[in-house]
Amino acid sequence: MNRIIPGLCATLLCFLPTAEAAAPEREVQGNRIISKSDPAITIEVPAGAKYLGAERWDLYGIADCELHLYVEADDNRQVKRLYWIQFEGYLPTNAHTYDYSKDEPVQFAGLPFHQRTHVGPTNNTPRAGSDGERVRQMLARAGYHYAPEVMNVRLVHLLDDAKRKELMFIYGEDMALSGHTTAQLKDGERFRPAWKAVEKGLVERAMSRIKLTR
């Protein structure tokens, strides 16, 4: 399940074994993540989702990244729904900023977000050093695996006008849950007309299954 993100956030799918990682800052209480800063918010996923843990490290040596992962899976440990929650901010050693100008602006829980959707197979090789590969490793360690085809929506909230800190959600589903295949929804890089209705349902489920409280 790939993350399609511009700049630093383009296909951030893995981790680099660098210096010792810092401990995650956010508190986890079952299906709730409590963040006291950057931003101050409580995030809740469905009670049936299983928490696979958190990872915190310097992403590519330029951003502090804290990733939390929940999944819902079938009896064969194939992921049916995935909740990827990430707090990220550039380190003070650089002057980078996040750019989501190509994404669709949306409102989610009264906050401005940038939205992008994706559909496709999961047999690709994720980019070395990216957060997405870190997610795959977390899944593998816990004995879970992606479905052959998936669809997901990425929602990113920039914390302020400086555009150096973000809160990101990726909600993903096994494509089979939609009753469609990638070929039915996408022709190369172009989405087919049927995708519009499927995408709408995907986004609505993401925003209903992930709850935010400020």
XYZ file of N, CA, C and O in Angstrom:
856
model
N 0.860 -1.169 0.000
C 0.000 0.000 0.000
C 0.899 1.223 0.000
O 1.593 1.488 0.957
N 0.977 1.959 -1.074
C 1.950 3.025 -1.201
C 1.390 4.355 -0.767
O 0.245 4.678 -0.974
N 2.260 5.142 -0.242
C 1.933 6.506 0.089
C 2.445 7.381 -1.040
O 3.607 7.356 -1.392
N 1.542 8.149 -1.667
C 1.915 9.011 -2.779
C 1.993 10.425 -2.245
O 0.980 11.062 -2.017
N 3.181 10.972 -2.018
C 3.323 12.245 -1.336
C 4.398 13.085 -1.996
O 5.459 12.573 -2.313
N 4.176 14.410 -2.200
C 5.169 15.247 -2.840
C 6.354 15.517 -1.940
O 6.276 15.437 -0.736
N 7.494 15.891 -2.546
C 8.688 16.250 -1.802
C 9.146 15.114 -0.925
O 9.246 13.973 -1.333
N 9.439 15.438 0.311
C 9.856 14.423 1.276
C 8.816 13.338 1.389
O 9.122 12.154 1.481
N 7.521 13.735 1.349
C 6.454 12.796 1.603
C 6.136 11.941 0.399
O 5.159 11.216 0.413
N 6.910 11.993 -0.676
C 6.638 11.164 -1.834
C 7.071 9.744 -1.548
O 8.238 9.464 -1.360
N 6.119 8.868 -1.528
C 6.334 7.445 -1.334
C 7.195 7.145 -0.128
O 8.142 6.379 -0.208
N 6.907 7.762 0.999
C 7.699 7.505 2.192
C 7.292 6.157 2.762
O 6.335 6.074 3.471
N 8.043 5.131 2.458
C 7.600 3.778 2.753
C 8.561 2.931 3.596
O 8.368 1.746 3.662
N 9.626 3.425 4.216
C 10.581 2.545 4.901
C 11.382 3.274 5.951
O 11.075 4.396 6.282
N 12.440 2.658 6.496
C 13.246 3.339 7.490
C 14.706 3.092 7.253
O 15.107 2.120 6.658
N 15.517 4.026 7.747
C 16.960 3.866 7.698
C 17.460 3.501 9.092
O 17.093 4.144 10.072
N 18.312 2.480 9.202
C 18.856 2.121 10.509
C 19.932 3.117 10.909
O 21.122 2.900 10.698
N 19.526 4.265 11.476
C 20.478 5.303 11.835
C 20.715 5.289 13.335
O 20.791 4.243 13.953
N 20.798 6.489 13.923
C 21.040 6.568 15.354
C 19.859 6.012 16.132
O 18.776 5.828 15.594
N 20.100 5.775 17.406
C 19.050 5.213 18.255
C 17.805 6.096 18.225
O 17.877 7.303 18.382
N 16.669 5.478 18.015
C 15.417 6.226 17.886
C 14.976 6.744 19.245
O 15.214 6.134 20.288
N 14.302 7.898 19.227
C 13.735 8.451 20.451
C 12.433 7.741 20.771
O 11.806 7.134 19.897
N 12.014 7.812 22.018
C 10.751 7.194 22.423
C 9.586 8.012 21.876
O 9.655 9.242 21.810
N 8.509 7.351 21.463
C 7.319 8.087 21.013
C 6.815 9.018 22.111
O 6.844 8.683 23.298
N 6.315 10.186 21.720
C 5.820 11.164 22.685
C 4.355 10.937 23.053
O 3.928 11.272 24.149
N 3.575 10.378 22.118
C 2.132 10.291 22.337
C 1.770 9.103 23.212
O 2.412 8.050 23.169
N 0.703 9.279 23.970
C 0.205 8.227 24.853
C -0.856 7.411 24.120
O -1.710 7.962 23.422
N -0.803 6.097 24.274
C -1.772 5.202 23.646
C -2.597 4.529 24.727
O -2.055 3.930 25.654
N -3.920 4.649 24.605
C -4.847 3.989 25.518
C -5.805 3.163 24.675
O -6.823 3.663 24.188
N -5.478 1.902 24.458
C -6.323 1.044 23.634
C -6.426 1.559 22.215
O -5.429 1.619 21.490
N -7.627 1.965 21.829
C -7.850 2.439 20.457
C -7.753 3.962 20.348
O -8.204 4.544 19.370
N -7.137 4.594 21.358
C -7.001 6.047 21.360
C -5.542 6.449 21.459
O -4.770 5.859 22.218
N -5.176 7.470 20.683
C -3.854 8.084 20.764
C -4.048 9.498 21.288
O -4.817 10.274 20.715
N -3.365 9.823 22.369
C -3.500 11.136 22.995
C -2.223 11.933 22.751
O -1.139 11.561 23.210
N -2.356 13.011 22.005
C -1.227 13.881 21.700
C -1.410 15.192 22.458
O -2.430 15.866 22.309
N -0.428 15.557 23.260
C -0.526 16.781 24.054
C 0.019 18.000 23.318
O -0.189 19.125 23.754
N 0.727 17.753 22.193
C 1.259 18.877 21.414
C 1.549 18.430 19.990
O 1.712 17.241 19.716
N 1.595 19.415 19.120
C 1.963 19.189 17.703
C 1.209 18.066 16.997
O 1.831 17.176 16.402
N -0.126 18.118 16.976
C -1.023 19.044 17.670
C -1.566 18.420 18.951
O -1.410 17.217 19.188
N -2.245 19.240 19.761
C -2.948 18.723 20.933
C -4.272 18.149 20.450
O -5.178 18.894 20.069
N -4.371 16.822 20.437
C -5.549 16.178 19.850
C -5.626 14.733 20.326
O -4.606 14.130 20.671
N -6.836 14.200 20.395
C -7.030 12.775 20.679
C -7.602 12.125 19.436
O -8.557 12.618 18.844
N -6.992 11.027 19.047
C -7.378 10.295 17.839
C -7.916 8.940 18.258
O -7.277 8.221 19.025
N -9.074 8.591 17.740
C -9.706 7.318 18.102
C -10.049 6.537 16.852
O -10.608 7.070 15.896
N -9.699 5.248 16.858
C -10.049 4.345 15.767
C -11.025 3.308 16.315
O -11.231 3.225 17.534
N -11.661 2.499 15.467
C -12.626 1.521 15.968
C -12.048 0.592 17.034
O -10.872 0.213 16.980
N -12.882 0.239 17.993
C -12.436 -0.578 19.125
C -11.873 -1.927 18.683
O -11.017 -2.503 19.355
N -12.346 -2.444 17.539
C -11.882 -3.740 17.076
C -10.529 -3.726 16.384
O -9.970 -4.784 16.073
N -9.972 -2.547 16.153
C -8.676 -2.459 15.483
C -7.560 -2.847 16.450
O -7.572 -2.469 17.624
N -6.593 -3.602 15.962
C -5.485 -4.067 16.789
C -4.303 -3.111 16.652
O -3.886 -2.775 15.543
N -3.753 -2.719 17.770
C -2.610 -1.805 17.784
C -1.325 -2.597 17.592
O -1.031 -3.525 18.349
N -0.536 -2.231 16.596
C 0.718 -2.928 16.313
C 1.935 -2.186 16.831
O 3.063 -2.653 16.658
N 1.716 -1.045 17.465
C 2.835 -0.353 18.079
C 3.171 0.967 17.409
O 2.468 1.438 16.505
N 4.265 1.565 17.891
C 4.724 2.863 17.389
C 6.204 2.800 17.066
O 6.958 2.028 17.661
N 6.606 3.618 16.128
C 8.013 3.775 15.758
C 8.302 5.271 15.704
O 7.487 6.058 15.207
N 9.473 5.652 16.196
C 9.890 7.053 16.076
C 11.358 7.091 15.667
O 12.197 6.417 16.285
N 11.645 7.852 14.639
C 13.012 7.917 14.125
C 13.172 9.178 13.272
O 12.190 9.847 12.952
N 14.417 9.487 12.906
C 14.694 10.602 12.013
C 14.548 10.120 10.576
O 15.391 9.361 10.081
N 13.486 10.533 9.941
C 13.182 10.105 8.578
C 14.149 10.778 7.604
O 14.174 12.014 7.492
N 14.950 9.965 6.931
C 15.949 10.468 5.985
C 16.916 11.473 6.604
O 17.567 12.236 5.895
N 16.962 11.518 7.934
C 17.863 12.438 8.600
C 17.412 13.886 8.560
O 18.157 14.779 8.985
N 16.175 14.147 8.108
C 15.720 15.533 7.997
C 14.386 15.805 8.692
O 13.977 16.956 8.785
N 13.716 14.759 9.174
C 12.413 14.970 9.822
C 12.231 13.998 10.980
O 12.617 12.826 10.896
N 11.655 14.498 12.067
C 11.284 13.662 13.205
C 9.935 13.027 12.876
O 8.958 13.722 12.593
N 9.879 11.709 12.906
C 8.683 10.984 12.475
C 8.240 10.030 13.574
O 9.032 9.212 14.060
N 6.982 10.140 13.975
C 6.395 9.221 14.951
C 5.179 8.559 14.324
O 4.208 9.223 13.979
N 5.237 7.257 14.168
C 4.235 6.495 13.422
C 3.541 5.506 14.347
O 4.204 4.768 15.077
N 2.208 5.504 14.305
C 1.395 4.539 15.050
C 0.559 3.745 14.050
O 0.066 4.309 13.069
N 0.380 2.455 14.330
C -0.286 1.589 13.359
C -1.330 0.686 14.016
O -1.046 0.008 15.004
N -2.531 0.691 13.428
C -3.618 -0.201 13.824
C -4.093 -0.958 12.588
O -4.054 -0.422 11.466
N -4.569 -2.173 12.783
C -5.117 -2.938 11.660
C -6.363 -3.709 12.086
O -6.556 -4.025 13.260
N -7.202 -3.989 11.101
C -8.264 -4.982 11.219
C -7.943 -6.038 10.167
O -7.654 -5.688 9.012
N -7.970 -7.298 10.549
C -7.531 -8.348 9.637
C -8.465 -9.550 9.693
O -9.274 -9.698 10.622
N -8.351 -10.443 8.686
C -9.154 -11.663 8.677
C -8.419 -12.778 9.416
O -7.343 -12.567 9.999
N -8.982 -13.984 9.392
C -8.404 -15.102 10.131
C -7.036 -15.514 9.591
O -6.255 -16.165 10.292
N -6.741 -15.142 8.344
C -5.428 -15.442 7.753
C -4.436 -14.305 7.951
O -3.366 -14.308 7.350
N -4.811 -13.334 8.778
C -3.973 -12.183 9.111
C -3.686 -11.293 7.900
O -2.685 -10.601 7.843
N -4.597 -11.350 6.941
C -4.526 -10.414 5.824
C -5.258 -9.138 6.234
O -6.390 -9.192 6.714
N -4.615 -8.030 6.026
C -5.171 -6.751 6.461
C -6.398 -6.394 5.639
O -6.350 -6.348 4.412
N -7.483 -6.136 6.332
C -8.711 -5.682 5.660
C -8.823 -4.161 5.733
O -9.250 -3.510 4.782
N -8.454 -3.595 6.880
C -8.451 -2.138 7.058
C -7.196 -1.749 7.846
O -6.821 -2.444 8.796
N -6.603 -0.649 7.452
C -5.370 -0.193 8.080
C -5.508 1.269 8.484
O -6.066 2.086 7.739
N -4.995 1.596 9.661
C -5.024 2.959 10.189
C -3.576 3.380 10.489
O -2.989 2.938 11.472
N -3.030 4.187 9.627
C -1.640 4.649 9.734
C -1.706 6.106 10.184
O -2.220 6.965 9.495
N -1.184 6.362 11.383
C -1.263 7.687 11.995
C 0.153 8.185 12.215
O 0.967 7.494 12.841
N 0.451 9.369 11.718
C 1.835 9.830 11.744
C 1.940 11.308 12.124
O 1.241 12.153 11.571
N 2.828 11.582 13.074
C 3.180 12.936 13.473
C 4.581 13.204 12.913
O 5.498 12.431 13.169
N 4.726 14.283 12.185
C 6.001 14.498 11.506
C 6.354 15.980 11.467
O 5.466 16.842 11.335
N 7.646 16.278 11.581
C 8.100 17.653 11.493
C 9.555 17.723 11.104
O 10.366 16.880 11.520
N 9.896 18.679 10.284
C 11.284 18.834 9.863
C 12.160 19.206 11.057
O 11.733 19.927 11.979
N 13.387 18.730 11.033
C 14.350 19.036 12.087
C 14.854 20.470 11.943
O 14.851 21.039 10.845
N 15.316 21.072 13.045
C 15.802 22.457 12.982
C 17.087 22.628 12.171
O 17.521 23.762 11.938
N 17.662 21.520 11.732
C 18.899 21.577 10.954
C 18.659 21.896 9.483
O 19.604 21.944 8.700
N 17.382 22.080 9.088
C 17.085 22.390 7.689
C 15.949 23.411 7.613
O 15.334 23.744 8.630
N 15.696 23.883 6.406
C 14.650 24.889 6.197
C 13.551 24.381 5.268
O 12.837 25.167 4.647
N 13.374 23.062 5.187
C 12.368 22.478 4.299
C 10.946 22.820 4.752
O 10.685 23.049 5.940
N 10.041 22.805 3.808
C 8.615 22.970 4.106
C 7.827 21.919 3.326
O 8.293 21.415 2.297
N 6.640 21.585 3.819
C 5.773 20.622 3.151
C 4.926 21.326 2.093
O 4.462 22.453 2.292
N 4.730 20.627 0.971
C 3.946 21.192 -0.130
C 2.909 20.171 -0.585
O 3.254 19.142 -1.166
N 1.653 20.465 -0.314
C 0.559 19.589 -0.731
C -0.373 20.324 -1.691
O -1.573 20.072 -1.718
N 0.185 21.225 -2.453
C -0.617 22.056 -3.354
C -1.319 21.243 -4.440
O -2.305 21.700 -5.020
N -0.842 20.035 -4.720
C -1.469 19.194 -5.736
C -2.590 18.336 -5.173
O -3.301 17.664 -5.926
N -2.748 18.353 -3.856
C -3.800 17.555 -3.226
C -5.088 18.356 -3.111
O -5.091 19.584 -3.209
N -6.178 17.640 -2.863
C -7.483 18.288 -2.745
C -7.680 18.827 -1.331
O -7.568 18.075 -0.356
N -7.986 20.111 -1.168
C -8.264 20.632 0.172
C -9.638 20.167 0.660
O -10.620 20.256 -0.073
N -9.697 19.669 1.878
C -10.950 19.188 2.459
C -11.003 19.592 3.927
O -9.986 19.958 4.521
N -12.187 19.501 4.507
C -12.375 19.707 5.937
C -12.620 18.353 6.599
O -13.413 17.557 6.118
N -11.946 18.103 7.685
C -12.108 16.867 8.442
C -12.123 17.230 9.917
O -11.147 17.789 10.425
N -13.219 16.951 10.577
C -13.397 17.264 12.004
C -13.130 18.736 12.290
O -12.558 19.089 13.318
N -13.534 19.597 11.363
C -13.394 21.032 11.557
C -12.006 21.576 11.305
O -11.748 22.756 11.574
N -11.113 20.747 10.766
C -9.747 21.174 10.479
C -9.465 21.071 8.984
O -10.015 20.200 8.300
N -8.588 21.923 8.456
C -8.222 21.829 7.041
C -7.226 20.691 6.809
O -6.229 20.574 7.522
N -7.527 19.865 5.828
C -6.652 18.758 5.461
C -6.404 18.791 3.956
O -7.134 19.434 3.195
N -5.372 18.062 3.538
C -5.086 17.843 2.124
C -5.320 16.367 1.852
O -4.803 15.504 2.567
N -6.105 16.067 0.826
C -6.532 14.696 0.553
C -5.979 14.184 -0.767
O -5.984 14.872 -1.778
N -5.515 12.937 -0.736
C -5.129 12.249 -1.967
C -5.487 10.777 -1.824
O -5.281 10.183 -0.763
N -6.005 10.175 -2.881
C -6.389 8.767 -2.852
C -5.493 7.955 -3.772
O -4.864 8.477 -4.696
N -5.473 6.651 -3.510
C -4.612 5.738 -4.274
C -5.298 4.386 -4.375
O -5.991 3.948 -3.453
N -5.073 3.715 -5.486
C -5.569 2.353 -5.679
C -4.527 1.577 -6.467
O -3.902 2.116 -7.381
N -4.312 0.302 -6.096
C -3.348 -0.476 -6.857
C -2.875 -1.724 -6.138
O -3.263 -1.999 -4.990
N -2.018 -2.510 -6.799
C -1.471 -3.740 -6.206
C -0.428 -3.422 -5.142
O 0.078 -2.290 -5.065
N -0.099 -4.411 -4.344
C 0.861 -4.226 -3.250
C 2.152 -5.004 -3.475
O 2.918 -5.208 -2.531
N 2.405 -5.416 -4.713
C 3.602 -6.213 -4.998
C 4.802 -5.356 -5.382
O 5.797 -5.852 -5.892
N 4.706 -4.056 -5.157
C 5.818 -3.162 -5.453
C 6.875 -3.237 -4.355
O 6.619 -3.718 -3.247
N 8.069 -2.740 -4.651
C 9.133 -2.648 -3.655
C 9.150 -1.220 -3.117
O 9.385 -0.276 -3.874
N 8.893 -1.040 -1.839
C 8.860 0.315 -1.291
C 10.238 0.954 -1.288
O 11.263 0.280 -1.283
N 10.250 2.252 -1.289
C 11.484 3.016 -1.305
C 12.269 2.805 -0.015
O 11.730 2.899 1.086
N 13.545 2.525 -0.155
C 14.394 2.314 1.016
C 14.480 3.590 1.839
O 14.635 4.681 1.309
N 14.353 3.442 3.139
C 14.454 4.572 4.041
C 13.152 5.293 4.274
O 13.125 6.336 4.924
N 12.048 4.761 3.759
C 10.780 5.485 3.853
C 9.881 4.936 4.954
O 10.070 3.848 5.464
N 8.871 5.722 5.309
C 7.956 5.309 6.368
C 7.061 4.164 5.936
O 6.636 3.353 6.744
N 6.762 4.084 4.668
C 5.917 3.000 4.185
C 6.568 1.638 4.325
O 5.902 0.659 4.615
N 7.887 1.554 4.103
C 8.571 0.284 4.325
C 8.589 -0.036 5.820
O 8.493 -1.197 6.220
N 8.701 1.003 6.633
C 8.624 0.790 8.080
C 7.276 0.164 8.441
O 7.204 -0.743 9.269
N 6.221 0.631 7.792
C 4.908 0.058 8.033
C 4.893 -1.418 7.633
O 4.389 -2.274 8.367
N 5.462 -1.728 6.472
C 5.488 -3.132 6.034
C 6.260 -3.998 7.023
O 5.886 -5.145 7.286
N 7.330 -3.470 7.557
C 8.113 -4.240 8.520
C 7.341 -4.444 9.815
O 7.411 -5.518 10.432
N 6.602 -3.428 10.234
C 5.781 -3.570 11.431
C 4.716 -4.644 11.215
O 4.448 -5.463 12.104
N 4.101 -4.641 10.038
C 3.105 -5.664 9.717
C 3.727 -7.054 9.738
O 3.177 -7.993 10.321
N 4.891 -7.184 9.093
C 5.550 -8.494 9.001
C 5.942 -9.020 10.380
O 5.761 -10.209 10.672
N 6.463 -8.157 11.234
C 6.861 -8.598 12.574
C 5.667 -9.111 13.375
O 5.801 -10.011 14.193
N 4.506 -8.513 13.128
C 3.297 -8.924 13.848
C 2.576 -10.081 13.152
O 1.547 -10.548 13.646
N 3.101 -10.527 12.014
C 2.508 -11.656 11.308
C 1.358 -11.301 10.389
O 0.573 -12.180 10.022
N 1.266 -10.028 9.975
C 0.197 -9.591 9.068
C 0.764 -9.308 7.674
O 1.974 -9.116 7.500
N -0.125 -9.264 6.699
C 0.298 -8.947 5.333
C -0.817 -8.211 4.612
O -2.002 -8.349 4.939
N -0.423 -7.427 3.609
C -1.392 -6.698 2.804
C -2.175 -7.643 1.894
O -1.690 -8.715 1.504
N -3.356 -7.217 1.508
C -4.109 -7.902 0.453
C -3.394 -7.659 -0.879
O -2.585 -6.732 -0.999
N -3.675 -8.459 -1.907
C -3.008 -8.264 -3.204
C -3.238 -6.890 -3.809
O -2.336 -6.338 -4.462
N -4.431 -6.333 -3.605
C -4.733 -4.996 -4.112
C -5.395 -4.192 -3.002
O -6.180 -4.732 -2.217
N -5.082 -2.913 -2.951
C -5.619 -2.066 -1.893
C -6.034 -0.714 -2.453
O -5.653 -0.326 -3.565
N -6.792 0.010 -1.657
C -7.061 1.415 -1.950
C -6.920 2.171 -0.639
O -7.152 1.620 0.449
N -6.473 3.415 -0.719
C -6.314 4.188 0.500
C -6.535 5.663 0.250
O -6.530 6.134 -0.896
N -6.751 6.372 1.332
C -6.850 7.830 1.278
C -5.861 8.384 2.288
O -5.772 7.906 3.423
N -5.089 9.360 1.842
C -4.153 10.048 2.724
C -4.726 11.421 3.059
O -5.159 12.164 2.172
N -4.732 11.763 4.337
C -5.234 13.041 4.814
C -4.130 13.698 5.626
O -3.640 13.115 6.610
N -3.725 14.896 5.230
C -2.620 15.586 5.902
C -3.075 16.960 6.381
O -3.629 17.744 5.609
N -2.806 17.222 7.656
C -3.095 18.533 8.254
C -1.778 19.213 8.589
O -0.952 18.664 9.336
N -1.541 20.404 8.027
C -0.365 21.202 8.356
C -0.686 22.045 9.580
O -1.716 22.714 9.629
N 0.203 22.007 10.562
C -0.114 22.582 11.856
C -0.175 24.111 11.856
O -0.900 24.703 12.662
N 0.600 24.765 10.985
C 0.591 26.234 10.966
C 1.088 26.731 9.614
O 1.403 25.937 8.717
N 1.185 28.038 9.488
C 1.582 28.635 8.212
C 3.032 28.353 7.850
O 3.417 28.488 6.683
N 3.844 27.955 8.816
C 5.244 27.642 8.522
C 5.364 26.384 7.664
O 6.365 26.190 6.968
N 4.369 25.502 7.713
C 4.324 24.282 6.905
C 5.537 23.370 7.141
O 6.056 22.750 6.221
N 5.936 23.280 8.403
C 7.069 22.413 8.756
C 6.670 21.252 9.669
O 7.491 20.402 9.986
N 5.408 21.226 10.098
C 4.929 20.135 10.931
C 3.583 19.665 10.395
O 2.784 20.480 9.929
N 3.342 18.354 10.497
C 2.096 17.817 9.964
C 1.576 16.659 10.796
O 2.321 15.985 11.510
N 0.270 16.459 10.679
C -0.406 15.269 11.191
C -0.972 14.553 9.983
O -1.682 15.155 9.176
N -0.658 13.275 9.834
C -1.088 12.531 8.659
C -1.833 11.261 9.046
O -1.450 10.562 9.985
N -2.900 10.988 8.305
C -3.612 9.716 8.407
C -3.582 9.045 7.043
O -3.799 9.705 6.020
N -3.350 7.755 7.032
C -3.623 6.964 5.837
C -4.588 5.860 6.261
O -4.267 5.047 7.135
N -5.768 5.898 5.687
C -6.757 4.849 5.916
C -6.775 3.972 4.679
O -7.000 4.454 3.561
N -6.516 2.679 4.854
C -6.462 1.771 3.717
C -7.416 0.601 3.860
O -7.743 0.182 4.986
N -7.852 0.080 2.721
C -8.751 -1.071 2.705
C -8.306 -2.096 1.675
O -7.744 -1.734 0.619
N -8.575 -3.348 1.964
C -8.452 -4.421 0.986
C -9.403 -4.101 -0.170
O -10.592 -3.855 0.045
N -8.891 -4.074 -1.382
C -9.702 -3.740 -2.545
C -10.920 -4.650 -2.672
O -11.981 -4.224 -3.140
N -10.787 -5.907 -2.240
C -11.894 -6.855 -2.373
C -13.142 -6.387 -1.633
O -14.258 -6.757 -2.008
N -12.977 -5.578 -0.596
C -14.131 -5.084 0.147
C -15.023 -4.207 -0.721
O -16.225 -4.080 -0.462
N -14.444 -3.603 -1.757
C -15.210 -2.715 -2.637
C -15.952 -3.477 -3.731
O -16.820 -2.911 -4.411
N -15.569 -4.759 -3.935
C -16.164 -5.528 -5.024
C -15.569 -5.194 -6.375
O -16.100 -5.613 -7.408
N -14.455 -4.453 -6.399
C -13.807 -4.059 -7.642
C -12.347 -4.526 -7.659
O -11.802 -4.930 -6.632
N -11.739 -4.439 -8.821
C -10.313 -4.676 -8.972
C -9.664 -3.373 -9.439
O -10.350 -2.447 -9.896
N -8.356 -3.321 -9.358
C -7.651 -2.138 -9.841
C -7.962 -1.883 -11.311
O -8.195 -0.741 -11.727
N -7.980 -2.936 -12.116
C -8.228 -2.790 -13.557
C -9.607 -2.204 -13.844
O -9.798 -1.521 -14.856
N -10.559 -2.473 -12.955
C -11.909 -1.925 -13.150
C -11.987 -0.449 -12.782
O -12.892 0.250 -13.222
N -11.035 0.010 -11.982
C -11.091 1.376 -11.477
C -10.025 2.293 -12.061
O -10.142 3.518 -11.958
N -9.007 1.695 -12.690
C -7.902 2.518 -13.167
C -7.352 1.968 -14.473
O -7.189 0.762 -14.647
N -7.069 2.864 -15.403
C -6.463 2.515 -16.689
C -5.105 3.196 -16.747
O -5.014 4.386 -17.048
N -4.053 2.453 -16.418
C -2.741 3.078 -16.322
C -2.735 4.056 -15.155
O -2.998 3.690 -14.019
N -2.453 5.325 -15.441
C -2.459 6.353 -14.408
C -3.786 7.093 -14.342
O -3.962 7.991 -13.513
N -4.724 6.735 -15.193
C -6.013 7.431 -15.241
C -7.097 6.618 -14.550
O -7.211 5.407 -14.750
N -7.876 7.309 -13.719
C -8.989 6.644 -13.051
C -10.168 6.521 -14.006
O -10.463 7.423 -14.784
N -10.850 5.378 -13.936
C -12.062 5.171 -14.729
C -13.246 5.847 -14.020
O -13.174 6.149 -12.820
N -14.352 6.074 -14.739
C -15.517 6.746 -14.133
C -16.038 6.062 -12.873
O -16.539 6.730 -11.965
N -15.923 4.732 -12.813
C -16.442 4.005 -11.649
C -15.724 4.387 -10.355
O -16.273 4.209 -9.260
N -14.507 4.919 -10.467
C -13.731 5.240 -9.272
C -14.379 6.341 -8.445
O -14.264 6.361 -7.218
N -15.066 7.249 -9.075
C -15.609 8.411 -8.360
C -16.497 7.988 -7.195
O -16.362 8.491 -6.077
N -17.423 7.071 -7.438
C -18.332 6.625 -6.375
C -17.594 5.796 -5.330
O -17.858 5.918 -4.124
N -16.655 4.958 -5.785
C -15.880 4.138 -4.850
C -15.018 5.035 -3.969
O -14.923 4.838 -2.749
N -14.397 6.035 -4.573
C -13.561 6.974 -3.822
C -14.380 7.715 -2.769
O -13.931 7.888 -1.621
N -15.565 8.157 -3.146
C -16.426 8.880 -2.204
C -16.709 8.034 -0.966
O -16.621 8.510 0.171
N -17.037 6.762 -1.176
C -17.308 5.879 -0.047
C -16.079 5.648 0.801
O -16.159 5.599 2.044
N -14.922 5.520 0.157
C -13.667 5.307 0.875
C -13.373 6.490 1.800
O -13.048 6.308 2.979
N -13.489 7.685 1.276
C -13.207 8.885 2.069
C -14.208 9.024 3.213
O -13.834 9.354 4.351
N -15.469 8.748 2.937
C -16.486 8.841 3.989
C -16.205 7.845 5.108
O -16.358 8.170 6.298
N -15.782 6.635 4.751
C -15.463 5.638 5.781
C -14.243 6.070 6.586
O -14.201 5.885 7.814
N -13.254 6.622 5.923
C -12.059 7.084 6.637
C -12.429 8.136 7.674
O -12.015 8.074 8.833
N -13.263 9.090 7.270
C -13.604 10.185 8.164
C -14.597 9.780 9.249
O -14.726 10.472 10.261
N -15.288 8.672 9.052
C -16.215 8.211 10.074
C -15.541 7.230 11.042
O -15.916 7.158 12.223
N -14.532 6.510 10.574
C -13.882 5.506 11.397
C -12.727 6.089 12.226
O -12.312 5.485 13.220
N -12.202 7.216 11.782
C -11.168 7.914 12.559
C -11.828 9.143 13.177
O -12.347 10.006 12.470
N -11.808 9.214 14.496
C -12.471 10.318 15.190
C -11.410 11.213 15.860
O -10.485 10.700 16.490
N -11.600 12.519 15.713
C -10.667 13.491 16.280
C -11.376 14.335 17.331
O -12.488 14.795 17.120
N -10.714 14.545 18.460
C -11.237 15.387 19.530
C -10.153 16.360 19.945
O -9.032 15.949 20.271
N -10.481 17.644 19.920
C -9.503 18.661 20.332
C -9.856 19.219 21.701
O -10.980 19.179 22.135
